[in-house]
């Protein structure tokens, strides 16, 4: 009697549903990269966005640049803004300064101001200036075309030797807050007496700057404000201190 051979099951193809062809970068979770972007600086974000179109679409989300802008500038959320956050960030870090559109010869944000009576290359400068401005100021047409300008609102002259040029701008509503308290502890940040380099401190609702001075006969302090039009709100405050 012949034995019936047992039929064995041959090798067959997988019966699972076929995998749909996705674009390579669709496999990355967008929320994950949005989170990772929070730990990158602006330059790194731009480099990542230039990798390919997918990363560019993720990195250019306004929420990412808003977080980066508020984090790097250490300012509170202003709420609604008229420009994209990527443009606002660029206007801060692209080298723009208060004199970029007019009075360029008075540019003092990145170099010393020369004495009015000399033009020596080794002159260390005689003026310190502190600007606090609205985050959208540099992008507004009124600022760019010169129709908004600074107005002198007060001045004060100290006709005796001063140890340092100190200037500060506060949001009065937060004058007694914990974040502002560090500015009043000036000994912790102004530098040693023999250190004549400018020092600054930034809080969420305040900013201050100080330069220790050598021998001098006093300083002239001027206060300027800029309005958004004749009756508009104040969009910038400037404090200048010049040696007499």
CSV table of C-alpha atoms in Angstrom, one decimal:
chain,number,residue,atom,x,y,z
A,1,UNK,CA,0.0,0.0,0.0
A,2,UNK,CA,1.5,3.3,-1.0
A,3,UNK,CA,1.7,6.0,1.5
A,4,UNK,CA,0.3,9.3,0.5
A,5,UNK,CA,3.0,11.9,0.7
A,6,UNK,CA,2.2,14.9,2.9
A,7,UNK,CA,2.2,18.0,0.9
A,8,UNK,CA,4.2,20.7,2.5
A,9,UNK,CA,3.3,24.4,2.1
A,10,UNK,CA,5.8,26.1,-0.2
A,11,UNK,CA,7.3,29.5,0.3
A,12,UNK,CA,4.9,32.3,-0.6
A,13,UNK,CA,4.9,36.0,-0.6
A,14,UNK,CA,3.8,38.0,2.4
A,15,UNK,CA,0.1,38.5,2.6
A,16,UNK,CA,0.3,41.7,4.6
A,17,UNK,CA,-1.1,44.9,3.1
A,18,UNK,CA,1.4,46.6,0.8
A,19,UNK,CA,3.3,49.5,2.1
A,20,UNK,CA,2.3,52.7,0.4
A,21,UNK,CA,5.2,54.7,-1.0
A,22,UNK,CA,5.6,57.8,1.1
A,23,UNK,CA,8.1,60.6,0.6
A,24,UNK,CA,11.2,59.9,2.7
A,25,UNK,CA,10.8,62.8,5.1
A,26,UNK,CA,7.1,62.2,5.7
A,27,UNK,CA,8.2,59.5,8.1
A,28,UNK,CA,9.6,62.2,10.5
A,29,UNK,CA,7.1,63.4,13.0
A,30,UNK,CA,6.5,67.1,12.3
A,31,UNK,CA,5.6,67.8,16.0
A,32,UNK,CA,9.0,66.2,17.0
A,33,UNK,CA,11.0,68.6,14.8
A,34,UNK,CA,8.9,71.5,16.0
A,35,UNK,CA,10.0,70.6,19.5
A,36,UNK,CA,13.6,70.1,18.5
A,37,UNK,CA,13.6,73.6,16.8
A,38,UNK,CA,13.0,75.2,20.2
A,39,UNK,CA,16.6,74.3,21.2
A,40,UNK,CA,18.2,75.8,18.1
A,41,UNK,CA,19.4,79.3,17.6
A,42,UNK,CA,18.3,81.4,14.6
A,43,UNK,CA,21.4,80.5,12.5
A,44,UNK,CA,20.9,76.8,13.0
A,45,UNK,CA,17.2,77.1,12.1
A,46,UNK,CA,18.0,78.7,8.8
A,47,UNK,CA,20.6,76.0,8.0
A,48,UNK,CA,18.1,73.2,8.9
A,49,UNK,CA,15.4,74.9,6.8
A,50,UNK,CA,17.8,75.0,3.8
A,51,UNK,CA,18.3,71.2,3.9
A,52,UNK,CA,15.2,70.5,1.8
A,53,UNK,CA,11.6,71.6,1.1
A,54,UNK,CA,10.1,69.5,3.9
A,55,UNK,CA,12.3,70.9,6.6
A,56,UNK,CA,11.8,74.4,5.2
A,57,UNK,CA,8.0,74.0,5.5
A,58,UNK,CA,8.4,72.9,9.1
A,59,UNK,CA,11.1,75.4,10.2
A,60,UNK,CA,9.3,78.4,8.7
A,61,UNK,CA,6.3,78.0,10.9
A,62,UNK,CA,5.6,81.3,12.7
A,63,UNK,CA,5.2,79.6,16.0
A,64,UNK,CA,8.8,78.4,15.9
A,65,UNK,CA,10.2,81.9,15.1
A,66,UNK,CA,7.9,83.5,17.8
A,67,UNK,CA,9.4,81.2,20.4
A,68,UNK,CA,12.9,81.8,19.2
A,69,UNK,CA,12.4,85.6,19.1
A,70,UNK,CA,10.9,85.9,22.6
A,71,UNK,CA,13.6,83.5,24.0
A,72,UNK,CA,16.6,85.2,22.5
A,73,UNK,CA,15.4,88.8,23.1
A,74,UNK,CA,14.1,87.9,26.6
A,75,UNK,CA,11.0,89.9,26.1
A,76,UNK,CA,7.3,89.2,27.1
A,77,UNK,CA,4.8,88.1,24.4
A,78,UNK,CA,3.4,91.3,22.9
A,79,UNK,CA,0.3,89.4,21.6
A,80,UNK,CA,-0.7,90.5,18.1
A,81,UNK,CA,2.1,91.6,15.7
A,82,UNK,CA,1.8,93.1,12.3
A,83,UNK,CA,4.7,91.3,10.8
A,84,UNK,CA,5.8,87.6,10.6
A,85,UNK,CA,8.0,86.5,13.5
A,86,UNK,CA,10.7,85.4,11.1
A,87,UNK,CA,10.9,89.0,9.8
A,88,UNK,CA,10.9,90.4,13.3
A,89,UNK,CA,13.8,88.1,14.3
A,90,UNK,CA,15.8,89.0,11.1
A,91,UNK,CA,15.4,92.7,11.8
A,92,UNK,CA,17.0,92.2,15.2
A,93,UNK,CA,20.0,90.0,14.2
A,94,UNK,CA,20.8,91.2,10.7
A,95,UNK,CA,23.0,94.1,12.0
A,96,UNK,CA,20.3,96.7,11.8
A,97,UNK,CA,20.7,99.6,14.2
A,98,UNK,CA,19.0,102.9,15.2
A,99,UNK,CA,21.0,104.9,12.6
A,100,UNK,CA,20.8,102.5,9.6
A,101,UNK,CA,18.2,104.6,7.7
A,102,UNK,CA,19.4,108.1,8.5
A,103,UNK,CA,22.2,109.8,10.5
A,104,UNK,CA,24.5,106.9,9.6
A,105,UNK,CA,27.5,109.0,10.6
A,106,UNK,CA,26.2,108.9,14.2
A,107,UNK,CA,26.1,105.1,14.3
A,108,UNK,CA,27.2,104.1,17.8
A,109,UNK,CA,25.6,100.7,18.3
A,110,UNK,CA,28.7,98.9,17.0
A,111,UNK,CA,31.5,101.4,17.4
A,112,UNK,CA,32.6,104.3,19.7
A,113,UNK,CA,31.3,107.8,19.2
A,114,UNK,CA,34.1,110.2,18.3
A,115,UNK,CA,34.6,113.4,20.3
A,116,UNK,CA,33.1,116.4,18.6
A,117,UNK,CA,36.5,118.2,18.6
A,118,UNK,CA,38.8,115.4,17.3
A,119,UNK,CA,38.9,112.6,14.8
A,120,UNK,CA,41.5,110.3,16.2
A,121,UNK,CA,41.3,106.6,15.5
A,122,UNK,CA,42.4,105.7,19.1
A,123,UNK,CA,39.7,107.9,20.6
A,124,UNK,CA,37.7,105.7,23.1
A,125,UNK,CA,34.5,107.7,22.6
A,126,UNK,CA,32.7,110.1,24.9
A,127,UNK,CA,29.1,108.9,24.8
A,128,UNK,CA,27.0,106.0,26.0
A,129,UNK,CA,23.5,105.4,24.5
A,130,UNK,CA,20.7,103.0,25.6
A,131,UNK,CA,17.8,102.3,23.2
A,132,UNK,CA,14.6,100.5,24.1
A,133,UNK,CA,12.3,100.1,21.1
A,134,UNK,CA,9.2,98.4,20.0
A,135,UNK,CA,9.9,95.0,18.5
A,136,UNK,CA,8.3,96.1,15.2
A,137,UNK,CA,10.0,99.5,14.9
A,138,UNK,CA,12.6,98.7,12.3
A,139,UNK,CA,10.0,97.2,9.9
A,140,UNK,CA,7.6,100.2,10.1
A,141,UNK,CA,7.5,102.5,7.1
A,142,UNK,CA,7.3,105.5,9.4
A,143,UNK,CA,10.7,104.7,10.9
A,144,UNK,CA,12.3,103.8,7.6
A,145,UNK,CA,11.3,107.0,5.7
A,146,UNK,CA,12.2,109.3,8.6
A,147,UNK,CA,8.7,110.6,9.4
A,148,UNK,CA,9.0,109.2,12.9
A,149,UNK,CA,11.9,110.8,14.7
A,150,UNK,CA,13.3,111.2,18.2
A,151,UNK,CA,12.2,114.1,20.3
A,152,UNK,CA,14.2,115.5,23.2
A,153,UNK,CA,11.9,115.3,26.3
A,154,UNK,CA,14.4,116.1,29.1
A,155,UNK,CA,18.1,116.6,30.1
A,156,UNK,CA,20.2,116.6,33.2
A,157,UNK,CA,23.8,117.8,33.7
A,158,UNK,CA,26.1,116.6,36.4
A,159,UNK,CA,29.0,119.0,36.8
A,160,UNK,CA,31.3,116.9,38.9
A,161,UNK,CA,33.2,113.7,38.7
A,162,UNK,CA,31.0,110.6,38.3
A,163,UNK,CA,32.2,107.0,38.8
A,164,UNK,CA,30.1,105.6,36.0
A,165,UNK,CA,27.5,106.3,33.3
A,166,UNK,CA,24.4,104.3,34.3
A,167,UNK,CA,21.2,104.2,32.4
A,168,UNK,CA,18.1,102.0,32.8
A,169,UNK,CA,14.6,101.7,31.3
A,170,UNK,CA,11.8,100.0,33.1
A,171,UNK,CA,8.2,99.0,32.7
A,172,UNK,CA,6.8,100.8,35.8
A,173,UNK,CA,4.1,98.1,36.3
A,174,UNK,CA,6.8,95.6,37.0
A,175,UNK,CA,9.2,97.8,39.0
A,176,UNK,CA,9.1,95.6,42.1
A,177,UNK,CA,8.9,92.2,40.4
A,178,UNK,CA,11.5,89.5,41.0
A,179,UNK,CA,12.8,89.7,37.4
A,180,UNK,CA,13.6,93.4,37.8
A,181,UNK,CA,15.2,93.1,41.2
A,182,UNK,CA,18.6,92.0,39.7
A,183,UNK,CA,19.0,95.3,37.9
A,184,UNK,CA,19.0,97.2,41.2
A,185,UNK,CA,21.8,94.9,42.5
A,186,UNK,CA,24.2,96.9,40.3
A,187,UNK,CA,27.3,95.7,42.1
A,188,UNK,CA,26.7,92.2,40.8
A,189,UNK,CA,26.9,93.1,37.1
A,190,UNK,CA,28.6,96.5,36.5
A,191,UNK,CA,32.2,95.1,36.5
A,192,UNK,CA,35.3,95.9,38.6
A,193,UNK,CA,36.3,99.5,39.1
A,194,UNK,CA,39.3,99.1,36.7
A,195,UNK,CA,37.1,97.5,34.0
A,196,UNK,CA,36.0,100.3,31.6
A,197,UNK,CA,34.1,98.1,29.1
A,198,UNK,CA,30.3,98.7,29.0
A,199,UNK,CA,28.2,96.2,30.9
A,200,UNK,CA,24.5,95.5,30.4
A,201,UNK,CA,21.8,93.4,32.0
A,202,UNK,CA,18.4,92.4,30.5
A,203,UNK,CA,15.3,91.4,32.5
A,204,UNK,CA,11.8,90.6,31.2
A,205,UNK,CA,10.5,94.1,31.8
A,206,UNK,CA,13.7,96.2,32.1
A,207,UNK,CA,17.2,96.8,30.7
A,208,UNK,CA,20.2,98.7,32.1
A,209,UNK,CA,23.7,99.5,31.0
A,210,UNK,CA,26.8,100.9,32.8
A,211,UNK,CA,30.3,102.0,31.9
A,212,UNK,CA,32.8,102.7,34.6
A,213,UNK,CA,34.5,106.1,33.9
A,214,UNK,CA,38.0,107.4,34.4
A,215,UNK,CA,38.8,110.9,35.4
A,216,UNK,CA,36.1,113.3,34.1
A,217,UNK,CA,34.3,116.6,34.8
A,218,UNK,CA,30.8,115.2,34.7
A,219,UNK,CA,28.2,114.0,32.2
A,220,UNK,CA,25.3,115.4,30.2
A,221,UNK,CA,22.3,113.1,30.2
A,222,UNK,CA,19.5,113.4,27.5
A,223,UNK,CA,16.2,111.6,27.3
A,224,UNK,CA,14.5,111.1,23.9
A,225,UNK,CA,11.3,109.4,22.8
A,226,UNK,CA,9.9,108.5,19.4
A,227,UNK,CA,6.2,108.3,18.7
A,228,UNK,CA,4.3,106.5,15.9
A,229,UNK,CA,3.2,109.7,14.3
A,230,UNK,CA,2.4,113.1,15.9
A,231,UNK,CA,-0.2,111.7,18.4
A,232,UNK,CA,0.9,108.1,18.3
A,233,UNK,CA,2.1,105.9,21.1
A,234,UNK,CA,5.8,105.9,22.2
A,235,UNK,CA,7.7,103.2,20.2
A,236,UNK,CA,11.2,103.9,21.3
A,237,UNK,CA,13.0,105.5,24.3
A,238,UNK,CA,16.7,106.6,24.2
A,239,UNK,CA,19.0,107.7,27.0
A,240,UNK,CA,22.3,109.2,26.1
A,241,UNK,CA,25.2,110.2,28.4
A,242,UNK,CA,28.0,112.3,27.1
A,243,UNK,CA,31.2,113.4,29.0
A,244,UNK,CA,31.5,117.1,29.6
